[in-house]
CSV table of C-alpha atoms in Angstrom, one decimal:
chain,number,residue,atom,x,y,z
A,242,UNK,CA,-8.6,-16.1,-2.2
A,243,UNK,CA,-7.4,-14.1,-5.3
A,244,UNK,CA,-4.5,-15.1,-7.1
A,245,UNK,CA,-2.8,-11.4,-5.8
A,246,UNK,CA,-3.2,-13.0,-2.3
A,247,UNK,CA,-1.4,-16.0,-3.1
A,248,UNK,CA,1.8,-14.1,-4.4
A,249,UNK,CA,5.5,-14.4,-2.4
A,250,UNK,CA,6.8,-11.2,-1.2
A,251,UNK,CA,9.4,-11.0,-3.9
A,252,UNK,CA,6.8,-11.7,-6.7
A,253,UNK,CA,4.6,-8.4,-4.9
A,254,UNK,CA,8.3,-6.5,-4.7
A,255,UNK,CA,8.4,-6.9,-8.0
A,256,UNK,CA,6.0,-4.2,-9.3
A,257,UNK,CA,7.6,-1.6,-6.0
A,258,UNK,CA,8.3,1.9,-8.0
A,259,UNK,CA,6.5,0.6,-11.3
A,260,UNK,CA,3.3,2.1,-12.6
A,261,UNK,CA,0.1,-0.4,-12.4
A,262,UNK,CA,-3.0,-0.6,-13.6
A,263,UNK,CA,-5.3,-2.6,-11.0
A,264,UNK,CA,-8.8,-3.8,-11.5
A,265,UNK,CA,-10.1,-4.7,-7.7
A,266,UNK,CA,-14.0,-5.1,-7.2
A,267,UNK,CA,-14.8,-3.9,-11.2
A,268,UNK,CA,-13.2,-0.5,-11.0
A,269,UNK,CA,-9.9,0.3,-12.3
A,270,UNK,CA,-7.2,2.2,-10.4
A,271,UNK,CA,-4.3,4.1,-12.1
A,272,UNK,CA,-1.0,5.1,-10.0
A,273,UNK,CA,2.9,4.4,-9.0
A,274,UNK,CA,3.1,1.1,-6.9
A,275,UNK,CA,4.5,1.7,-3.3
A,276,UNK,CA,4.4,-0.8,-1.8
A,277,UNK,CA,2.3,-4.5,-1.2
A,278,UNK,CA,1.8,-5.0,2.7
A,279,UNK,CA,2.7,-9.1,2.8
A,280,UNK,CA,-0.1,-9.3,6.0
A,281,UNK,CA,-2.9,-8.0,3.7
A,282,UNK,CA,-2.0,-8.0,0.2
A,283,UNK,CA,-3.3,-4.1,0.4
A,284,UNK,CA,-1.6,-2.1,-2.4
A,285,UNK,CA,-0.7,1.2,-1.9
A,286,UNK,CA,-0.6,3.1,-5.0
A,287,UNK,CA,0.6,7.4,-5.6
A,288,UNK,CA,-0.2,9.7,-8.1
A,289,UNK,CA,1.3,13.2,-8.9
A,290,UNK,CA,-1.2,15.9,-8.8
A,291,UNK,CA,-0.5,18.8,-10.7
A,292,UNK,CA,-0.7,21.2,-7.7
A,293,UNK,CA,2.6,19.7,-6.2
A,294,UNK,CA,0.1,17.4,-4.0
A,295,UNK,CA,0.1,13.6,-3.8
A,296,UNK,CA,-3.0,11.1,-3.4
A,297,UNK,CA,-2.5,8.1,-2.1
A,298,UNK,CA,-5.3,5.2,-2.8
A,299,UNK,CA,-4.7,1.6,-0.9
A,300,UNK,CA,-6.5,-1.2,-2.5
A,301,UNK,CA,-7.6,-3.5,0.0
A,302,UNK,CA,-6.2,-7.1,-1.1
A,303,UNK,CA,-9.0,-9.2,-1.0
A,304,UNK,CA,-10.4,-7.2,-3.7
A,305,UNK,CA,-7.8,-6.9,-6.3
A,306,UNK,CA,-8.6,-9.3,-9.0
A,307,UNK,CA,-5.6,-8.1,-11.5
A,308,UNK,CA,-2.2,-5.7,-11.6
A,309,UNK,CA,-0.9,-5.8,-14.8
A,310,UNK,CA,2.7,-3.1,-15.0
A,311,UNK,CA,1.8,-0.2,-17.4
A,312,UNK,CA,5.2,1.8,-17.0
A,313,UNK,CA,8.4,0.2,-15.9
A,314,UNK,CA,9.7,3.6,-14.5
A,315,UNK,CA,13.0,5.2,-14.2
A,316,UNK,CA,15.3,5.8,-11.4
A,317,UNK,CA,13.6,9.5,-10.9
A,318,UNK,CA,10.7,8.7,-10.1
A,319,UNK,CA,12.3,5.6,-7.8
A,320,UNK,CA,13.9,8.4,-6.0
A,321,UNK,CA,10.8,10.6,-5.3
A,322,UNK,CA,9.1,6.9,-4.3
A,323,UNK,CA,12.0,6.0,-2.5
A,324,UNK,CA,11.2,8.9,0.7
A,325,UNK,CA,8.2,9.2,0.3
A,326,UNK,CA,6.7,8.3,3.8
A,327,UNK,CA,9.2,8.6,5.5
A,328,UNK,CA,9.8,12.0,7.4
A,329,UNK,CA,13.0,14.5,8.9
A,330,UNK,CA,15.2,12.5,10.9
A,331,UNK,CA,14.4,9.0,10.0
A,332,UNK,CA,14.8,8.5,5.9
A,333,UNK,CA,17.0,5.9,6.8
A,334,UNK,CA,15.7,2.3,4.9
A,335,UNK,CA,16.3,1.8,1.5
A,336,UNK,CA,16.2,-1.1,-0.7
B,1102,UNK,CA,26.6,-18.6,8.8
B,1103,UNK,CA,26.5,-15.1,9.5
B,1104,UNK,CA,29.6,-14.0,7.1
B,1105,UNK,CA,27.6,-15.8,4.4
B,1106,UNK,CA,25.4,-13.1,5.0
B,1107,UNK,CA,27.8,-10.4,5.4
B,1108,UNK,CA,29.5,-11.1,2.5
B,1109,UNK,CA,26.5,-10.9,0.2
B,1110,UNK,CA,25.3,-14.7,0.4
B,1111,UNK,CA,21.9,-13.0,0.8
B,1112,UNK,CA,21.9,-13.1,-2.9
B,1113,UNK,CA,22.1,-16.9,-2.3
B,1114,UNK,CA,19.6,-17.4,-0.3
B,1115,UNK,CA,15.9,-17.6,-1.0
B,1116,UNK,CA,14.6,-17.7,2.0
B,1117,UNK,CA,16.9,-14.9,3.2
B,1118,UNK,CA,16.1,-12.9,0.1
B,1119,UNK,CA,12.3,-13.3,1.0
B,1120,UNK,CA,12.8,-12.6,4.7
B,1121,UNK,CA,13.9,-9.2,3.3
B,1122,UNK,CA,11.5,-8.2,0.8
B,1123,UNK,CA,8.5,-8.7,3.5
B,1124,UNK,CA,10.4,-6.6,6.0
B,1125,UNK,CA,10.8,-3.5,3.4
B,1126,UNK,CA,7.3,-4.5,2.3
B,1127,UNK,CA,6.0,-4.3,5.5
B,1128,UNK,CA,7.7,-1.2,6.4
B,1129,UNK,CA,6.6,0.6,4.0
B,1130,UNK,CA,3.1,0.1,4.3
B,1131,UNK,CA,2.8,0.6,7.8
B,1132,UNK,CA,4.6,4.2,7.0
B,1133,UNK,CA,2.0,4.6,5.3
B,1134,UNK,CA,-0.6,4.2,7.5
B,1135,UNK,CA,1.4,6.5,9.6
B,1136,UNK,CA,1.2,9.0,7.5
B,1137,UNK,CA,-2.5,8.8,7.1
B,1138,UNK,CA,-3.1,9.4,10.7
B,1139,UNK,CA,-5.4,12.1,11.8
B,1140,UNK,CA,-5.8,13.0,7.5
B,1141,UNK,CA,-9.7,12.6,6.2
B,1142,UNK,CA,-9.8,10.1,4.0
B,1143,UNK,CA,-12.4,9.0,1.4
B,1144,UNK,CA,-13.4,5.1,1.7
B,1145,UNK,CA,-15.1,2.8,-1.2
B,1146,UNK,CA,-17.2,0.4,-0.2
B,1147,UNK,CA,-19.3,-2.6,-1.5
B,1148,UNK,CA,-22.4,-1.2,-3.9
B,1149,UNK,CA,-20.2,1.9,-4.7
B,1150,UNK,CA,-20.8,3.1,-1.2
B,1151,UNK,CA,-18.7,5.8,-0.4
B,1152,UNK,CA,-17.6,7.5,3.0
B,1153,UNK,CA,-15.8,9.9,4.4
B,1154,UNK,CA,-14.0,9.8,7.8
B,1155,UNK,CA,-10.7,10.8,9.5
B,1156,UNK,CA,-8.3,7.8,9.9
B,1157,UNK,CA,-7.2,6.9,13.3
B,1158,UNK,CA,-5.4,3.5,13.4
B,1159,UNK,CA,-5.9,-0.4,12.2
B,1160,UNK,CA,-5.0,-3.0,14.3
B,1161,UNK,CA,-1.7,-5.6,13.0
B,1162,UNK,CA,-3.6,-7.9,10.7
B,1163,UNK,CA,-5.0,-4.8,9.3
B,1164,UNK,CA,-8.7,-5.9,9.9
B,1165,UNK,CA,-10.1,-2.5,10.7
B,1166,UNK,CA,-10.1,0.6,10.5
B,1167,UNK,CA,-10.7,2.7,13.4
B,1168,UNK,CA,-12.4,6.4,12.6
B,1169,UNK,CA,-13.4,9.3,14.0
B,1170,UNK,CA,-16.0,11.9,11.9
B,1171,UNK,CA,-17.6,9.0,9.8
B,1172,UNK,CA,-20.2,10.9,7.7
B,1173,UNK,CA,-23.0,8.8,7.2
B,1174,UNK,CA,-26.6,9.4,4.7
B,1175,UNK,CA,-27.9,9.7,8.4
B,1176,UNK,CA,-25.3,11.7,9.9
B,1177,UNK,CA,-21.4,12.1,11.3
B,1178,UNK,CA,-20.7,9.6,13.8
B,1179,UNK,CA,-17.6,10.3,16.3
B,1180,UNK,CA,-16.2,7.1,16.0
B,1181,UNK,CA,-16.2,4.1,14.5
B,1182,UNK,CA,-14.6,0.8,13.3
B,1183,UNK,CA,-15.0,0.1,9.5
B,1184,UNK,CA,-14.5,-3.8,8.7
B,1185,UNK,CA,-11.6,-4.3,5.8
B,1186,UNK,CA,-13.6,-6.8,4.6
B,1187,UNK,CA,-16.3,-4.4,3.6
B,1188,UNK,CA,-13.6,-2.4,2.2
B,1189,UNK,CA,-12.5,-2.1,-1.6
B,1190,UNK,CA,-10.0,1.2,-1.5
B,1191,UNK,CA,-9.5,4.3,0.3
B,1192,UNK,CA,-7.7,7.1,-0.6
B,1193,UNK,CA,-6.2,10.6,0.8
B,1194,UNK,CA,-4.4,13.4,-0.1
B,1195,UNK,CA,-0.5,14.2,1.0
């Protein structure tokens, strides 16, 4: 089990809305940190295209061998995180 | 107890505080899966193996991944269940 796996849910929050840099299976992945799902250690990971479009990339746990912070980010681009998946009426959790 | 709470003791408790941070986690990501419902999505396998296929659901411990339109070297299969295991990222556009 990688050390990512082993981490508390407050250690994984702590990277939420910060921009990572993740090396999982050899390749290297680029992008705003989401969020960490505790059950999987999946990241989920955003980046702003330059057509107004987002892509999202999850990074399955078991695979993620480091995530080292790159950008500490501001409260901007928290806010754009911030509602991100979350749709019309029910925008309604924050942390 | 439950004032504690209230009143911000949250702050004081670990295990409270972690309770917390693994719901909102764990909210999040499953949002996220819900937004990548019915969206084709590109999967990276082991050996640089990529697919294509149209996201369906995962079951709780987020083993697999049911598909629909998995496109294949040897054609499109209508559904399917890719193993997380096999699994290094997947990614799709919003």
């Amino acid at each position: 089990m990688s050390e990512w796996m082993k981490k508390s849910p407050l250690e994984w929050e702590d990277y939420v809305y910060k921009e990572v840099r993740v090396i999982a299976s050899e390749k290297e992945y680029k992008g705003w940190l989401v969020t960490t799902d505790p059950v999987s250690a999946n990241i989920v990971l955003v980046n702003f295209l330059e057509d107004g479009s987002l892509s999202v990339t999850g990074i399955m746990g078991h695979s993620v061998q480091t995530v080292e912070t790159v950008n500490e980010g501001d409260h901007r681009i928290r806010e754009k995180l911030m509602h991100l998946f979350t749709s019309g009426d029910c925008k309604g959790y924050s942390l | 107890k439950t004032l504690e709470v209230e009143e911000g003791g949250i702050q004081a408790h670990p295990e409270l505080q972690e309770q917390r941070a693994r719901g909102a986690l764990r909210e999040r990501y499953l949002r996220s899966l819900l937004a990548m419902v019915g969206q084709p999505v590109s999967f990276t396998l082991h050996e640089g193996v990529h697919v294509r296929a149209q996201f369906g659901a995962t079951d709780l411990d987020v083993a697999n991944f049911y598909v629909s339109q998995l496109q294949t070297p040897i054609g499109v299969q209508a559904e399917a269940l890719l193993r997380c295991s096999d699994i290094i990222s997947y990614s799709f556009k919003l």
